[in-house]
Tab-separated table of C-alpha atoms and ligand atoms in Angstrom:
chain	number	residue	atom	x	y	z
A	74	UNK	CA	96.349	64.047	112.098
A	75	UNK	CA	98.003	61.580	109.755
A	76	UNK	CA	100.342	59.099	111.486
A	77	UNK	CA	103.390	58.403	109.362
A	78	UNK	CA	106.643	56.507	109.763
A	79	UNK	CA	109.451	58.981	110.561
A	80	UNK	CA	111.879	59.099	107.625
A	81	UNK	CA	115.540	58.862	108.801
A	82	UNK	CA	117.614	61.895	107.764
A	83	UNK	CA	120.621	59.882	106.588
A	84	UNK	CA	119.922	58.445	103.125
A	85	UNK	CA	119.841	54.706	103.702
A	86	UNK	CA	117.681	51.874	102.415
A	87	UNK	CA	115.476	52.540	105.397
A	88	UNK	CA	114.853	56.111	104.158
A	89	UNK	CA	113.625	54.764	100.850
A	90	UNK	CA	111.529	52.088	102.520
A	91	UNK	CA	109.822	54.522	104.903
A	92	UNK	CA	109.091	56.948	102.036
A	93	UNK	CA	107.486	54.149	99.999
A	94	UNK	CA	105.556	53.009	103.047
A	95	UNK	CA	104.257	56.532	103.730
A	96	UNK	CA	103.250	56.997	100.090
A	97	UNK	CA	101.301	53.742	100.263
A	98	UNK	CA	99.570	54.931	103.418
A	99	UNK	CA	98.614	58.195	101.658
A	100	UNK	CA	97.165	56.257	98.740
A	101	UNK	CA	95.236	53.897	101.011
A	102	UNK	CA	93.845	56.818	102.965
A	103	UNK	CA	92.785	58.587	99.736
A	104	UNK	CA	91.089	55.432	98.499
A	105	UNK	CA	89.362	54.964	101.836
A	106	UNK	CA	88.071	58.551	101.769
A	107	UNK	CA	86.833	58.075	98.195
A	108	UNK	CA	84.981	54.871	99.110
A	109	UNK	CA	83.455	56.581	102.136
A	110	UNK	CA	82.158	59.514	100.128
A	111	UNK	CA	80.912	57.145	97.413
A	112	UNK	CA	78.847	55.149	99.920
A	113	UNK	CA	77.533	58.407	101.435
A	114	UNK	CA	76.544	59.707	97.972
A	115	UNK	CA	74.964	56.405	96.936
A	116	UNK	CA	72.895	56.251	100.130
A	117	UNK	CA	71.794	59.842	99.658
A	118	UNK	CA	70.784	59.204	96.036
A	119	UNK	CA	68.747	56.168	97.102
A	120	UNK	CA	67.189	57.988	100.038
A	121	UNK	CA	65.531	60.583	97.798
A	122	UNK	CA	63.313	58.181	95.806
A	123	UNK	CA	62.585	56.115	98.930
A	124	UNK	CA	61.370	59.240	100.782
A	125	UNK	CA	59.199	60.183	97.794
A	126	UNK	CA	57.797	56.632	97.560
A	127	UNK	CA	56.879	56.603	101.246
A	128	UNK	CA	55.332	60.060	100.989
A	129	UNK	CA	53.043	58.949	98.185
A	130	UNK	CA	52.253	55.722	100.003
A	131	UNK	CA	51.047	57.791	102.983
A	132	UNK	CA	48.940	59.952	100.684
A	133	UNK	CA	47.399	56.825	99.210
A	134	UNK	CA	46.673	55.390	102.656
A	135	UNK	CA	44.916	58.569	103.737
A	136	UNK	CA	43.113	59.720	100.600
A	137	UNK	CA	43.551	57.056	97.940
A	138	UNK	CA	40.251	55.274	98.561
A	139	UNK	CA	38.067	58.357	98.194
A	140	UNK	CA	40.049	60.642	95.924
A	141	UNK	CA	40.642	59.255	92.424
A	142	UNK	CA	42.914	62.219	91.561
A	143	UNK	CA	45.277	61.451	94.460
A	144	UNK	CA	45.139	57.772	93.547
A	145	UNK	CA	46.135	58.442	89.941
A	146	UNK	CA	48.840	61.016	90.706
A	147	UNK	CA	50.448	59.046	93.507
A	148	UNK	CA	50.515	55.819	91.536
A	149	UNK	CA	52.120	57.656	88.628
A	150	UNK	CA	54.722	59.279	90.885
A	151	UNK	CA	55.497	55.971	92.592
A	152	UNK	CA	55.988	54.359	89.219
A	153	UNK	CA	58.542	57.044	88.260
A	154	UNK	CA	60.382	56.849	91.598
A	155	UNK	CA	60.504	53.040	91.429
A	156	UNK	CA	61.903	53.202	87.926
A	157	UNK	CA	64.534	55.717	89.009
A	158	UNK	CA	65.611	53.487	91.892
A	159	UNK	CA	65.842	50.513	89.572
A	160	UNK	CA	68.063	52.466	87.173
A	161	UNK	CA	70.235	53.705	90.012
A	162	UNK	CA	70.814	50.204	91.396
A	163	UNK	CA	71.497	48.924	87.874
A	164	UNK	CA	74.101	51.706	87.315
A	165	UNK	CA	75.685	51.078	90.725
A	166	UNK	CA	76.146	47.423	89.786
A	167	UNK	CA	77.665	48.440	86.452
A	168	UNK	CA	80.033	50.792	88.234
A	169	UNK	CA	81.087	48.040	90.633
A	170	UNK	CA	81.719	45.746	87.664
A	171	UNK	CA	83.716	48.367	85.788
A	172	UNK	CA	85.974	49.114	88.760
A	173	UNK	CA	86.771	45.431	89.210
A	174	UNK	CA	89.535	44.489	86.779
A	175	UNK	CA	88.932	40.771	87.449
A	176	UNK	CA	86.424	39.445	84.974
A	177	UNK	CA	87.329	41.863	82.194
A	178	UNK	CA	88.059	39.894	79.058
A	179	UNK	CA	90.880	40.933	76.783
A	180	UNK	CA	90.205	40.012	73.192
A	181	UNK	CA	90.452	41.573	69.743
A	182	UNK	CA	87.480	43.877	69.329
A	183	UNK	CA	86.343	45.581	66.114
A	184	UNK	CA	85.297	49.001	67.327
A	185	UNK	CA	82.998	49.451	64.348
A	186	UNK	CA	80.870	46.457	65.333
A	187	UNK	CA	80.701	47.612	68.949
A	188	UNK	CA	79.290	50.946	67.743
A	189	UNK	CA	76.909	49.223	65.313
A	190	UNK	CA	75.579	47.003	68.154
A	191	UNK	CA	75.064	50.075	70.297
A	192	UNK	CA	73.115	51.879	67.584
A	193	UNK	CA	70.919	48.814	67.095
A	194	UNK	CA	70.266	48.600	70.839
A	195	UNK	CA	69.262	52.267	71.038
A	196	UNK	CA	66.838	52.209	68.089
A	197	UNK	CA	63.752	52.071	70.316
A	198	UNK	CA	64.679	55.368	72.031
A	199	UNK	CA	65.704	57.362	68.948
A	200	UNK	CA	62.496	59.457	68.951
A	201	UNK	CA	62.865	61.143	65.565
A	202	UNK	CA	66.605	61.627	66.034
A	203	UNK	CA	69.223	60.228	63.715
A	204	UNK	CA	72.564	58.563	64.419
A	205	UNK	CA	75.114	58.642	61.590
A	206	UNK	CA	78.294	56.591	61.688
A	207	UNK	CA	81.382	57.781	59.763
A	208	UNK	CA	84.129	55.172	59.602
A	209	UNK	CA	87.463	56.528	58.460
A	210	UNK	CA	89.354	53.344	59.124
A	211	UNK	CA	88.187	50.085	60.573
A	212	UNK	CA	90.177	49.552	63.774
A	213	UNK	CA	90.617	46.750	66.254
A	214	UNK	CA	91.590	47.183	69.886
A	215	UNK	CA	92.265	44.736	72.691
A	216	UNK	CA	89.560	44.778	75.320
A	217	UNK	CA	86.206	43.695	76.594
A	218	UNK	CA	83.491	44.074	73.922
A	219	UNK	CA	80.645	44.258	76.444
A	220	UNK	CA	82.306	46.947	78.491
A	221	UNK	CA	83.256	48.928	75.392
A	222	UNK	CA	79.658	48.697	74.192
A	223	UNK	CA	78.635	50.178	77.523
A	224	UNK	CA	80.852	53.178	76.796
A	225	UNK	CA	79.272	53.756	73.378
A	226	UNK	CA	75.813	53.209	74.883
A	227	UNK	CA	76.424	55.796	77.601
A	228	UNK	CA	77.773	58.420	75.168
A	229	UNK	CA	74.984	57.848	72.655
A	230	UNK	CA	72.253	57.786	75.310
A	231	UNK	CA	73.546	61.104	76.659
A	232	UNK	CA	73.671	62.579	73.165
A	233	UNK	CA	70.035	61.506	72.717
A	234	UNK	CA	69.036	62.822	76.142
A	235	UNK	CA	70.497	66.289	75.693
A	236	UNK	CA	69.419	67.028	72.087
A	237	UNK	CA	66.178	68.209	70.513
A	238	UNK	CA	63.655	66.437	68.298
A	239	UNK	CA	64.956	65.892	64.785
A	240	UNK	CA	68.636	66.390	65.725
A	241	UNK	CA	71.402	64.278	64.216
A	242	UNK	CA	74.141	62.625	66.258
A	243	UNK	CA	77.363	61.827	64.452
A	244	UNK	CA	79.909	59.152	65.308
A	245	UNK	CA	83.412	59.242	63.856
A	246	UNK	CA	85.829	56.359	63.996
A	247	UNK	CA	89.450	56.591	62.905
A	248	UNK	CA	93.069	55.949	63.818
A	249	UNK	CA	95.037	58.784	65.370
A	250	UNK	CA	97.482	60.498	62.982
A	251	UNK	CA	100.508	58.761	64.462
A	252	UNK	CA	98.464	55.544	64.393
A	253	UNK	CA	99.044	54.582	67.995
A	254	UNK	CA	95.422	54.724	69.044
A	255	UNK	CA	91.881	54.300	67.865
A	256	UNK	CA	89.706	57.380	68.219
A	257	UNK	CA	85.964	57.411	68.258
A	258	UNK	CA	83.821	60.389	68.981
A	259	UNK	CA	80.150	61.118	69.504
A	260	UNK	CA	79.077	64.614	68.440
A	261	UNK	CA	75.718	66.157	69.169
A	262	UNK	CA	74.015	69.468	68.503
A	263	UNK	CA	72.435	69.622	71.949
A	264	UNK	CA	72.431	71.912	74.964
A	265	UNK	CA	76.211	71.857	75.508
A	266	UNK	CA	78.219	71.901	78.740
A	267	UNK	CA	79.497	75.032	80.548
A	268	UNK	CA	83.308	75.299	80.512
A	269	UNK	CA	83.609	75.130	84.303
A	270	UNK	CA	81.659	71.856	84.464
A	271	UNK	CA	83.594	69.904	81.847
A	272	UNK	CA	85.977	68.215	84.271
A	273	UNK	CA	83.290	67.570	86.887
A	274	UNK	CA	80.845	65.655	84.678
A	275	UNK	CA	83.054	62.537	84.938
A	276	UNK	CA	82.652	62.475	88.721
A	277	UNK	CA	80.263	59.941	90.227
A	278	UNK	CA	76.739	61.339	90.732
A	279	UNK	CA	77.652	64.730	89.242
A	280	UNK	CA	74.861	66.301	87.193
A	281	UNK	CA	74.817	69.824	85.845
A	282	UNK	CA	71.077	70.305	86.110
A	283	UNK	CA	69.790	67.831	88.678
A	284	UNK	CA	66.129	68.415	87.903
A	285	UNK	CA	66.528	68.061	84.149
A	286	UNK	CA	68.795	65.057	84.463
A	287	UNK	CA	66.308	63.345	86.776
A	288	UNK	CA	63.473	63.979	84.320
A	289	UNK	CA	65.475	62.293	81.558
A	290	UNK	CA	66.265	59.384	83.886
A	291	UNK	CA	69.802	60.527	84.727
A	292	UNK	CA	71.711	59.157	87.702
A	293	UNK	CA	74.974	61.061	87.247
A	294	UNK	CA	76.829	57.748	87.006
A	295	UNK	CA	76.989	57.224	83.227
A	296	UNK	CA	80.137	59.208	82.454
A	297	UNK	CA	81.863	57.941	85.626
A	298	UNK	CA	81.268	54.366	84.406
A	299	UNK	CA	82.459	55.249	80.886
A	300	UNK	CA	85.652	56.846	82.253
A	301	UNK	CA	86.349	53.875	84.531
A	302	UNK	CA	86.022	51.448	81.597
A	303	UNK	CA	88.174	53.558	79.274
A	304	UNK	CA	90.835	53.920	82.027
A	305	UNK	CA	90.858	50.140	82.482
A	306	UNK	CA	91.559	49.831	78.754
A	307	UNK	CA	94.534	52.214	79.152
A	308	UNK	CA	92.745	54.868	77.145
A	309	UNK	CA	91.336	58.281	77.899
A	310	UNK	CA	88.164	60.242	77.301
A	311	UNK	CA	87.830	63.940	76.438
A	312	UNK	CA	85.003	66.400	75.990
A	313	UNK	CA	84.759	69.435	73.798
A	314	UNK	CA	81.565	71.433	74.119
A	315	UNK	CA	79.947	74.810	73.570
A	316	UNK	CA	76.765	75.911	75.304
A	317	UNK	CA	73.848	75.942	72.900
A	318	UNK	CA	75.942	74.520	70.048
A	319	UNK	CA	76.660	70.963	71.134
A	320	UNK	CA	79.131	68.509	72.623
A	321	UNK	CA	81.726	66.102	71.331
A	322	UNK	CA	82.978	63.239	73.484
A	323	UNK	CA	86.117	61.513	72.166
A	324	UNK	CA	87.504	58.193	73.336
A	325	UNK	CA	91.128	57.238	72.637
A	326	UNK	CA	92.091	53.576	72.948
A	327	UNK	CA	95.566	52.123	72.371
A	328	UNK	CA	96.005	50.039	69.227
A	329	UNK	CA	97.582	46.603	69.677
A	330	UNK	CA	101.351	47.036	69.311
A	331	UNK	CA	101.095	50.861	69.290
A	332	UNK	CA	103.374	52.928	71.534
A	333	UNK	CA	100.562	53.764	73.974
A	334	UNK	CA	99.781	50.069	74.443
A	335	UNK	CA	103.460	49.184	74.860
A	336	UNK	CA	104.006	51.927	77.424
A	337	UNK	CA	101.082	50.812	79.480
A	338	UNK	CA	102.296	47.280	79.846
B	157	LIG	P1	73.329	61.491	83.687
B	157	LIG	O1	72.810	60.163	84.048
B	157	LIG	O2	72.809	62.599	84.543
B	157	LIG	O3	73.229	61.785	82.210
B	157	LIG	P2	76.206	61.310	83.231
B	157	LIG	O4	77.304	60.928	84.179
B	157	LIG	O5	76.035	60.469	82.018
B	157	LIG	O6	74.885	61.385	84.091
B	157	LIG	O7	76.431	62.811	82.808
B	157	LIG	C1	76.730	63.794	83.793
B	157	LIG	C2	76.152	65.153	83.374
B	157	LIG	O8	76.874	65.633	82.236
B	157	LIG	C3	74.704	65.105	82.944
B	157	LIG	O9	73.855	65.258	84.036
B	157	LIG	C4	74.613	66.287	81.994
B	157	LIG	O10	74.396	67.467	82.719
B	157	LIG	C5	76.005	66.364	81.374
B	157	LIG	N1	76.067	65.737	80.031
B	157	LIG	C6	76.493	64.500	79.711
B	157	LIG	N2	76.446	64.281	78.382
B	157	LIG	C7	75.976	65.421	77.838
B	157	LIG	C8	75.697	65.854	76.479
B	157	LIG	N3	75.910	65.045	75.438
B	157	LIG	N4	75.244	67.116	76.316
B	157	LIG	C9	75.039	67.945	77.363
B	157	LIG	N5	75.274	67.608	78.648
B	157	LIG	C10	75.742	66.370	78.889
């Protein structure tokens, strides 16, 4: 049971102080629980490829010398598992970086060039798909260009992962109508997201179809990292999606001097 400071009935300064103290304890406990479940999830996610690696290693030890089929299949599987582990550790490091506000630079960033850099970086994995950028107005925000590029990378990589050959992914960049934030969105014509899952996909390690996500190299951490970064920039991220029709992820970031930016300071 939670131990809390008893709040005196008479309204005094002590009442206020004990309420604040208890609220802080609640928050600390929540945070502690979240960290605990994160470590448990991370260990579980790492355990799966390690178990598979060891399984194939045993197969190799027993049959590898005499059975070329086992040799080939196990080596292939170990390659895939190793790659998955590498990606997972890489994403975990990114997540740790994005949750640490120290080290985030705050400079003027042209969103258009962040998106352009992202597109350039993803060229090698386009696979007959097209990315089109529509710039309504060129906007600048205050933030960390590398972290913001990670957000565009994650959204574009997902759009590429969950679409079919020959599909086109569209990016829109504009100012919101009341001009207090920059809006950029990534729209795809892919598999879509069921309504009930829309809020869960931003959770760490959450994947709708584990098997499919694993095949495409998914760790379930991408959107959690993107959300963390956008939150740290005082913005927010939304998804609009229809199964079989496609998904649209929109990121809203405060413009320098806009009301959203002022409120957040
Ligand atoms: P993953 O590494 O599995 O892609 P993310 O955190 O980036 O992890 O995404 C979480 C889940 O959300 C994915 O497993 C996938 O099911 C779903 N998802 C994300 N982006 C899209 C998209 N553009 N279209 C359809 N489903 C998506």
